[in-house]
Coordinates of C-alpha atoms in Angstrom, one line a residue:
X30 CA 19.6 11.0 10.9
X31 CA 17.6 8.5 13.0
X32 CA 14.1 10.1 11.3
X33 CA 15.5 9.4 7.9
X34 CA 16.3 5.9 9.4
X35 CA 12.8 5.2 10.4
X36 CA 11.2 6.6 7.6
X37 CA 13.3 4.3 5.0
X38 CA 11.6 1.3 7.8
X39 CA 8.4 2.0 7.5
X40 CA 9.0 2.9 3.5
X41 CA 10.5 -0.6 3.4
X42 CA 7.5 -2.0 5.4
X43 CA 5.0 -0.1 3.3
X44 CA 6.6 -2.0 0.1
X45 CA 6.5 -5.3 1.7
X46 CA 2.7 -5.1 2.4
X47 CA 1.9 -3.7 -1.3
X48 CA 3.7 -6.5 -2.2
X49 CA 1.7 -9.0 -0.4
X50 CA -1.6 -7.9 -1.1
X51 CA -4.0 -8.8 -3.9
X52 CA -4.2 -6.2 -7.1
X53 CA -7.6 -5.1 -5.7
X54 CA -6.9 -4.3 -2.2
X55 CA -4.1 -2.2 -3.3
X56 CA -5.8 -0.5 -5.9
X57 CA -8.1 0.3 -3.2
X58 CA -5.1 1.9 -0.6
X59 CA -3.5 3.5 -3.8
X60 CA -6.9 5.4 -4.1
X61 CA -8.4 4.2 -7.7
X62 CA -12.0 4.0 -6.5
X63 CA -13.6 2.6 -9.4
X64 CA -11.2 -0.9 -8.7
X65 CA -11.9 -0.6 -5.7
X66 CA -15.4 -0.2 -5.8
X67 CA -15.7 -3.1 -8.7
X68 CA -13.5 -5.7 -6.9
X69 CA -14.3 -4.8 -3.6
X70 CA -18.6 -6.0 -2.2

């Protein structure tokens, strides 16, 4: 019970920081190199 709990936090966290960060950089974390490459120096 209490490692479901924690993984819904960090799940929740995880969404919260996608949210947050520009199309590019998560492009980048997602894994699409070629965004990542083109936005990215």
């Amino acid at each position: 019970m209490l490692i479901l709990l924690l993984l819904g936090l960090l799940g929740t966290i995880a969404a919260i920081i996608l949210a947050f960060t520009p199309p590019a950089i998560r492009h980048c974390l997602i894994g699409t190199k070629a965004v990542c490459n083109r936005y990215l120096p």
